[in-house]
Short mmCIF file of C-alpha atoms and ligand atoms in Angstrom, two decimals:
data_model
loop_
_atom_site.label_atom_id
_atom_site.label_comp_id
_atom_site.label_asym_id
_atom_site.label_seq_id
_atom_site.Cartn_x
_atom_site.Cartn_y
_atom_site.Cartn_z
CA MET A 914 11.14 -28.09 4.09
CA ASN A 915 10.82 -27.65 0.53
CA LYS A 916 14.22 -25.95 -1.04
CA THR A 917 11.51 -23.43 -2.96
CA ILE A 918 14.13 -20.16 -4.36
CA THR A 919 12.24 -16.47 -3.35
CA LEU A 920 12.76 -13.30 -4.18
CA ALA A 921 11.94 -11.25 -0.92
CA PHE A 922 10.94 -8.03 -0.51
CA GLU A 923 10.59 -5.86 3.00
CA THR A 924 9.47 -2.12 3.02
CA SER A 925 7.07 -2.25 6.23
CA CYS A 926 9.05 0.64 7.72
CA ASP A 927 12.57 2.52 7.67
CA GLU A 928 14.42 -0.17 5.63
CA THR A 929 14.02 -0.84 2.38
CA SER A 930 15.32 -4.96 2.44
CA VAL A 931 15.24 -7.27 -0.61
CA ALA A 932 16.88 -10.95 -0.42
CA ILE A 933 17.19 -14.15 -2.38
CA VAL A 934 16.49 -17.39 0.14
CA LYS A 935 16.46 -20.58 -0.98
CA GLY A 936 14.46 -22.87 1.62
CA ILE A 937 14.41 -21.35 5.72
CA ASP A 938 18.05 -21.41 6.36
CA THR A 939 20.02 -20.64 3.37
CA VAL A 940 19.90 -16.94 2.64
CA LEU A 941 22.16 -16.24 -1.07
CA SER A 942 21.84 -12.40 -1.31
CA SER A 943 20.50 -9.96 1.12
CA LYS A 944 20.95 -5.70 0.48
CA THR A 945 19.21 -3.54 3.03
CA TYR A 946 18.73 0.23 2.86
CA THR A 947 18.38 1.81 5.75
CA GLN A 948 16.50 4.90 5.95
CA ILE A 949 17.75 5.60 9.82
CA ALA A 950 20.10 9.18 8.44
CA THR A 951 17.19 10.67 7.15
CA HIS A 952 14.85 10.36 9.93
CA LYS A 953 17.24 10.80 12.85
CA ASN A 954 16.62 14.19 11.05
CA TYR A 955 12.93 14.21 12.72
CA GLY A 956 13.39 11.58 16.17
CA GLY A 957 11.98 9.52 14.55
CA VAL A 958 10.18 7.49 11.76
CA VAL A 959 8.34 9.87 9.11
CA PRO A 960 5.78 7.89 6.96
CA GLU A 961 5.35 10.32 4.39
CA ILE A 962 9.42 10.08 4.11
CA ALA A 963 9.39 6.53 4.54
CA SER A 964 7.45 5.09 1.55
CA ARG A 965 8.85 8.26 -0.70
CA MET A 966 12.30 6.73 0.39
CA HIS A 967 11.14 3.06 -0.44
CA ILE A 968 10.20 4.69 -3.89
CA GLU A 969 13.18 5.99 -5.01
CA VAL A 970 15.82 3.11 -4.05
CA ILE A 971 13.84 -0.01 -4.43
CA ASP A 972 15.15 -0.65 -8.14
CA GLU A 973 18.42 -0.28 -6.73
CA VAL A 974 18.73 -2.90 -3.70
CA LEU A 975 16.94 -5.10 -6.06
CA LYS A 976 19.47 -4.82 -8.69
CA GLU A 977 21.89 -5.56 -6.36
CA THR A 978 20.30 -8.01 -4.89
CA LEU A 979 20.48 -9.86 -8.03
CA ARG A 980 23.94 -8.93 -8.72
CA GLU A 981 25.51 -10.29 -5.28
CA ALA A 982 23.71 -13.66 -6.12
CA GLN A 983 24.41 -13.26 -9.40
CA MET A 984 20.88 -14.95 -10.68
CA ASN A 985 18.58 -13.45 -12.93
CA LEU A 986 14.70 -12.79 -12.17
CA LYS A 987 13.65 -15.79 -14.10
CA ASP A 988 16.43 -17.98 -11.79
CA VAL A 989 13.70 -17.35 -9.15
CA ASP A 990 10.70 -19.81 -7.66
CA THR A 991 8.50 -17.36 -6.12
CA ILE A 992 8.30 -13.46 -4.91
CA SER A 993 7.60 -12.96 -1.14
CA VAL A 994 6.30 -9.80 0.20
CA THR A 995 5.31 -7.82 3.81
CA SER A 996 1.93 -7.40 3.83
CA GLY A 997 1.91 -6.12 7.14
CA PRO A 998 1.97 -5.16 10.11
CA GLY A 999 3.52 -2.26 9.32
CA LEU A 1000 3.25 1.75 7.81
CA VAL A 1001 0.21 1.69 5.26
CA GLY A 1002 2.31 3.21 2.42
CA ALA A 1003 5.73 2.73 3.32
CA LEU A 1004 4.16 -1.25 2.53
CA LEU A 1005 2.33 -0.70 -0.30
CA VAL A 1006 5.48 0.08 -1.86
CA GLY A 1007 6.80 -3.35 -1.61
CA VAL A 1008 3.44 -4.94 -2.14
CA SER A 1009 2.55 -2.75 -5.52
CA TYR A 1010 5.92 -3.59 -6.71
CA ALA A 1011 6.27 -7.51 -5.77
CA LYS A 1012 2.96 -7.85 -7.21
CA ALA A 1013 4.51 -6.03 -10.77
CA LEU A 1014 6.94 -8.64 -10.44
CA SER A 1015 4.94 -11.19 -10.38
CA ILE A 1016 2.53 -10.49 -13.20
CA ALA A 1017 5.60 -9.75 -15.27
CA THR A 1018 7.42 -12.97 -14.41
CA LYS A 1019 4.83 -15.02 -14.23
CA LYS A 1020 6.11 -16.13 -10.52
CA PRO A 1021 3.69 -17.26 -7.26
CA ILE A 1022 3.24 -14.18 -4.93
CA ILE A 1023 2.98 -15.20 -0.91
CA ALA A 1024 2.41 -12.28 1.01
CA VAL A 1025 4.09 -12.86 4.52
CA ASN A 1026 2.99 -10.98 8.06
CA HIS A 1027 6.53 -9.72 9.49
CA MET A 1028 6.08 -10.20 12.93
CA LYS A 1029 6.29 -14.26 12.07
CA GLY A 1030 9.17 -13.25 9.38
CA HIS A 1031 10.82 -11.74 12.82
CA ILE A 1032 10.10 -15.18 14.28
CA ALA A 1033 11.83 -17.29 11.53
CA SER A 1034 14.40 -15.19 11.53
CA ILE A 1035 16.47 -18.21 14.05
CA TYR A 1036 16.03 -20.72 11.77
CA ILE A 1037 18.35 -18.44 9.33
CA SER A 1038 20.90 -18.29 12.13
CA GLU A 1039 20.14 -21.59 14.50
CA LYS A 1040 19.56 -24.90 13.95
CA ILE A 1041 15.92 -24.97 16.57
CA LYS A 1042 12.81 -26.53 15.75
CA PRO A 1043 9.39 -25.84 16.64
CA PRO A 1044 7.66 -25.96 19.11
CA PHE A 1045 9.49 -22.56 20.75
CA LEU A 1046 8.02 -20.02 22.72
CA ALA A 1047 9.19 -16.42 21.22
CA LEU A 1048 9.74 -12.90 22.79
CA VAL A 1049 9.17 -10.69 20.07
CA ILE A 1050 10.47 -6.89 20.91
CA SER A 1051 11.00 -4.51 18.11
CA GLY A 1052 10.31 -0.73 17.56
CA GLY A 1053 7.29 -1.50 16.47
CA HIS A 1054 5.69 -4.35 18.92
CA THR A 1055 6.10 -6.89 22.27
CA TYR A 1056 4.06 -10.01 21.86
CA ILE A 1057 4.68 -13.63 23.51
CA ILE A 1058 3.77 -16.62 21.06
CA ASP A 1059 3.85 -20.06 21.33
CA VAL A 1060 5.15 -21.44 18.84
CA LEU A 1061 3.67 -24.97 18.00
CA ASP A 1062 4.56 -25.42 14.67
CA TYR A 1063 6.70 -23.57 11.84
CA ASN A 1064 2.78 -22.30 10.58
CA LYS A 1065 0.98 -22.74 13.92
CA PHE A 1066 0.81 -19.63 16.32
CA ILE A 1067 -1.13 -18.99 19.58
CA LYS A 1068 -0.92 -15.62 20.97
CA LEU A 1069 -0.38 -14.74 24.64
CA GLY A 1070 0.39 -11.52 24.81
CA GLN A 1071 1.09 -8.36 24.42
CA THR A 1072 1.57 -4.62 25.28
CA GLN A 1073 -1.21 -2.27 25.70
CA ASP A 1074 0.50 0.68 25.23
CA ASP A 1075 4.03 1.49 24.54
CA ALA A 1076 6.75 -1.63 22.69
CA VAL A 1077 9.46 -1.77 24.35
CA GLY A 1078 11.80 -0.76 21.61
CA GLU A 1079 9.54 2.29 21.23
CA ALA A 1080 10.32 3.02 25.25
CA PHE A 1081 13.92 2.68 24.16
CA ASP A 1082 13.74 5.31 21.52
CA LYS A 1083 11.68 7.69 23.71
CA VAL A 1084 13.79 7.71 26.31
CA ALA A 1085 16.82 8.08 24.67
CA ARG A 1086 15.14 11.34 22.66
CA VAL A 1087 14.60 12.66 26.35
CA LEU A 1088 18.43 11.96 27.40
CA GLY A 1089 19.74 13.63 24.19
CA TYR A 1090 20.63 10.28 22.47
CA PRO A 1091 19.67 9.82 18.88
CA TYR A 1092 16.57 8.06 16.89
CA PRO A 1093 16.95 5.40 17.28
CA GLY A 1094 18.40 5.32 21.01
CA GLY A 1095 18.50 1.27 21.79
CA GLN A 1096 22.09 0.68 21.90
CA LYS A 1097 22.68 4.04 22.66
CA ILE A 1098 20.85 3.02 26.19
CA GLU A 1099 22.37 -0.97 26.45
CA GLU A 1100 25.98 1.10 26.12
CA SER A 1101 25.07 3.63 28.33
CA ALA A 1102 23.21 1.13 31.19
CA LEU A 1103 27.18 -0.63 30.76
CA LEU A 1104 28.21 2.67 32.91
CA GLY A 1105 25.47 3.37 35.36
CA GLU A 1106 23.77 2.14 37.89
CA ASP A 1107 20.19 1.33 39.23
CA VAL A 1108 19.66 4.12 41.88
CA TYR A 1109 16.00 5.14 41.24
CA LYS A 1110 14.61 1.82 41.22
CA PHE A 1111 11.70 2.66 38.56
CA PRO A 1112 8.67 0.56 38.69
CA ARG A 1113 8.44 -2.45 37.29
CA VAL A 1114 4.32 -3.17 35.49
CA PHE A 1115 3.75 -6.42 36.12
CA LEU A 1116 -0.08 -6.00 35.08
CA GLU A 1117 -2.56 -9.45 36.06
CA LYS A 1118 -0.31 -12.75 37.02
CA ASP A 1119 -0.26 -15.76 35.23
CA LYS A 1120 -1.21 -13.18 32.37
CA PHE A 1121 1.38 -12.08 29.88
CA ASN A 1122 0.24 -8.56 28.57
CA PHE A 1123 2.91 -5.82 29.12
CA SER A 1124 2.12 -1.92 29.47
CA PHE A 1125 5.87 0.19 28.98
CA SER A 1126 4.01 3.38 29.30
CA GLY A 1127 4.12 4.02 32.98
CA LEU A 1128 7.23 3.15 33.11
CA LYS A 1129 8.54 5.64 30.24
CA THR A 1130 6.30 8.02 31.86
CA ALA A 1131 8.40 7.94 35.68
CA VAL A 1132 11.69 7.92 33.45
CA ILE A 1133 10.70 11.17 31.21
CA ASN A 1134 9.26 12.80 35.23
CA GLU A 1135 12.49 12.18 36.80
CA ILE A 1136 14.52 13.16 34.37
CA ASN A 1137 12.25 16.89 33.84
CA LYS A 1138 12.33 17.11 37.54
CA MET A 1139 15.90 17.49 37.88
CA LYS A 1140 16.11 19.99 35.08
CA MET A 1141 13.70 22.05 36.64
CA LYS A 1142 16.34 21.97 39.80
CA ASN A 1143 19.27 22.38 38.03
CA ILE A 1144 20.50 18.88 39.20
CA GLU A 1145 23.15 17.16 36.52
CA ILE A 1146 21.72 14.76 35.19
CA ASP A 1147 23.49 11.23 35.18
CA LYS A 1148 22.60 9.47 31.90
CA ASN A 1149 24.45 5.96 33.16
CA ASN A 1150 22.58 5.84 36.05
CA ILE A 1151 18.84 6.66 34.10
CA SER A 1152 19.46 4.13 31.30
CA ARG A 1153 20.63 1.16 33.95
CA SER A 1154 18.03 1.92 35.99
CA PHE A 1155 15.22 2.39 33.25
CA GLN A 1156 16.74 -1.13 31.56
CA GLU A 1157 16.56 -3.01 34.44
CA ALA A 1158 13.04 -2.42 34.89
CA VAL A 1159 12.98 -3.58 31.60
CA ILE A 1160 14.57 -6.70 31.66
CA ASP A 1161 12.47 -7.76 35.03
CA VAL A 1162 9.17 -7.91 33.63
CA LEU A 1163 10.19 -9.56 30.55
CA VAL A 1164 12.37 -12.43 32.15
CA GLU A 1165 9.26 -12.10 34.55
CA LYS A 1166 6.81 -12.70 31.68
CA THR A 1167 9.52 -14.63 29.33
CA ILE A 1168 10.28 -17.14 31.97
CA SER A 1169 6.52 -18.36 33.34
CA ALA A 1170 4.94 -18.44 30.11
CA ALA A 1171 7.79 -21.35 29.03
CA LYS A 1172 7.38 -22.64 32.28
CA LYS A 1173 3.42 -22.85 32.28
CA MET A 1174 3.64 -23.68 27.60
CA LYS A 1175 5.88 -26.14 29.27
CA ARG A 1176 8.04 -25.04 26.11
CA ASP A 1177 12.03 -25.82 26.71
CA LYS A 1178 13.49 -23.07 24.12
CA ILE A 1179 12.90 -19.65 24.07
CA VAL A 1180 13.69 -17.49 20.54
CA ILE A 1181 13.97 -13.63 21.66
CA CYS A 1182 13.91 -11.84 17.80
CA GLY A 1183 12.95 -8.27 16.99
CA GLY A 1184 15.25 -5.32 16.77
CA VAL A 1185 15.68 -5.64 20.80
CA SER A 1186 17.14 -8.68 20.84
CA ASN A 1187 19.79 -7.27 20.00
CA ASN A 1188 20.70 -6.12 23.62
CA ASN A 1189 22.74 -7.97 25.27
CA ALA A 1190 21.75 -7.68 28.67
CA ILE A 1191 18.40 -8.75 27.93
CA PHE A 1192 19.53 -11.34 26.14
CA GLU A 1193 22.17 -12.57 28.97
CA ARG A 1194 19.54 -12.35 31.90
CA ILE A 1195 16.64 -14.32 30.30
CA SER A 1196 19.91 -16.95 29.07
CA ASN A 1197 20.31 -17.06 32.62
CA VAL A 1198 17.27 -17.45 34.33
CA GLY A 1199 16.29 -19.68 31.71
CA GLU A 1200 19.70 -22.00 32.45
CA ILE A 1201 18.27 -22.33 36.20
CA ASN A 1202 14.97 -23.47 34.46
CA SER A 1203 16.40 -25.86 32.05
CA ILE A 1204 14.91 -23.22 29.07
CA LYS A 1205 17.59 -22.84 26.64
CA VAL A 1206 17.40 -19.53 24.78
CA PHE A 1207 18.13 -18.67 21.10
CA ARG A 1208 18.40 -15.06 19.05
CA PRO A 1209 19.30 -14.90 15.54
CA LYS A 1210 22.20 -13.42 14.18
CA PRO A 1211 22.90 -10.33 14.46
CA CYS A 1212 22.13 -8.79 10.62
CA TYR A 1213 18.95 -10.98 11.25
CA THR A 1214 17.29 -8.95 14.26
CA THR A 1215 16.74 -5.62 12.86
CA ASP A 1216 14.29 -5.43 10.15
CA ASN A 1217 15.02 -7.88 6.79
CA ALA A 1218 13.89 -9.38 3.73
CA ALA A 1219 15.83 -12.16 4.23
CA MET A 1220 13.14 -13.36 6.75
CA ILE A 1221 10.80 -12.39 5.20
CA GLY A 1222 12.56 -15.56 2.18
CA VAL A 1223 12.25 -17.84 5.49
CA GLU A 1224 8.92 -17.16 5.85
CA GLY A 1225 7.20 -16.65 2.50
CA ASN A 1226 8.33 -19.98 1.45
CA ILE A 1227 7.23 -21.91 4.69
CA GLU A 1228 3.72 -20.03 3.94
CA TYR A 1229 4.20 -21.35 0.22
CA PHE A 1230 4.82 -24.90 1.83
CA TYR A 1231 2.15 -25.35 3.78
CA ASN A 1232 -0.78 -22.58 2.08
CA GLY A 1233 0.69 -22.76 -1.60
CA ALA A 1234 0.77 -18.78 -3.20
CA SER A 1235 -1.22 -16.18 -2.17
CA LYS A 1236 -4.39 -14.73 -4.35
CA MET A 1237 -3.18 -11.43 -6.40
CA ASP A 1238 -6.06 -9.83 -4.28
CA PHE A 1239 -4.74 -9.24 -0.96
CA THR A 1240 -3.32 -5.53 -0.07
CA ALA A 1241 -1.24 -4.11 2.65
CA ASP A 1242 -2.80 -4.20 6.34
CA PRO A 1243 -1.06 -2.34 8.90
CA ASN A 1244 -2.67 -4.01 11.31
CA LEU A 1245 -2.28 -7.67 10.02
CA GLY A 1246 -2.58 -9.94 13.08
CA LEU A 1247 -0.94 -13.45 14.09
O1 KG4 B 338 12.71 -5.25 14.38
P1 KG4 B 338 12.81 -3.62 14.70
O2 KG4 B 338 14.25 -3.27 13.16
O3 KG4 B 338 11.78 -2.34 14.18
C1 KG4 B 338 10.38 -2.60 14.35
O4 KG4 B 338 9.98 -3.96 13.93
O5 KG4 B 338 9.67 -2.13 15.22
O6 KG4 B 338 13.31 -2.64 15.48
C2 KG4 B 338 14.01 -1.51 15.76
C3 KG4 B 338 14.25 -0.86 17.14
C4 KG4 B 338 14.52 -0.10 17.59
O7 KG4 B 338 13.54 0.39 18.42
C5 KG4 B 338 15.77 0.35 18.19
O8 KG4 B 338 16.49 1.26 19.25
C6 KG4 B 338 15.92 -1.19 19.35
O9 KG4 B 338 14.78 -1.56 17.83
N1 KG4 B 338 16.52 -1.86 19.28
C7 KG4 B 338 17.39 -1.40 20.74
C8 KG4 B 338 18.76 -2.34 20.55
N2 KG4 B 338 19.11 -1.91 19.12
C9 KG4 B 338 17.94 -2.05 18.38
N3 KG4 B 338 17.25 -1.72 21.74
C10 KG4 B 338 17.54 -1.84 23.15
N4 KG4 B 338 18.85 -2.08 22.98
C11 KG4 B 338 19.70 -2.66 21.11
N5 KG4 B 338 21.41 -3.12 22.04
ZN1 ZN B 339 10.16 -5.43 12.78
#
């Protein structure tokens, strides 16, 4: 793979992130400004506020990234930017900013798919090469993807409704935990037991799609029932029971997809891959089936520009620069 130095931008949701990346495994600098403290007040991301905050901080985040690497704009070879999927207004800030820089500096620009970026985050963290099976689990997405090569992907399945992280955040909200509540559910689950046996939705056997909205509704109904009867809610048991139902489905679908595609490596990526219970269970079942399970370093699991830089360099190596007429695509597929 090449040793291109790219300046990467990520603004698809609520993190304004800029990084400088060399090749596919070296992060020269990386800075992320997270808007979580603001969106917390509304219980979730407010798209209009997200776009405005990106505009306010993107200049400063770029300056800090260059300062950390002790580099100037002239020292980078290319510019990479997330073009989708994500919130359209938020994406447009990064895309417009990166295009303006590309024109001003005459550096080639590369439009990067955010989902491929999450998969590419593993190359910074682990010495791993394709082929492997990827489970992408984040606040906005849940995919099982067969990664045949650095630039060849086959989508095997996806959620039909809520993303895993979205279900975690919604259950957390009803339990009164602040946004985003995924980590709080994990912590709380450590102290509880799976007493509720919530539904596990497997949909069709041998297919790799997911559905989490039924589980989420079952959990919320149970909480509301207890509230109406004035029964004290054991948040730890609810969290544990919810998380166990999620894990059972993720384990079954991911391992059977890996076996079907004859893959001996699984990469779990996206914000929810931070969850140790999910990682450990898939790793244990993987080991029984001679499948090794990997995940990115914690700093590269949630949205970050370093992963966009890695994917930008892969894209540039295989397909060259993008044409200037690309735009933000909130529904960009693989
Ligand atoms: O990848 P990400 O930053 O954003 C999207 O691209 O959507 O993922 C954020 C999601 C949130 O839903 C958050 O609650 C979840 O990742 N998350 C977790 C954990 N840490 C973050 N979910 C479960 N357990 C965790 N430890
Ligand atoms: Zn993401």
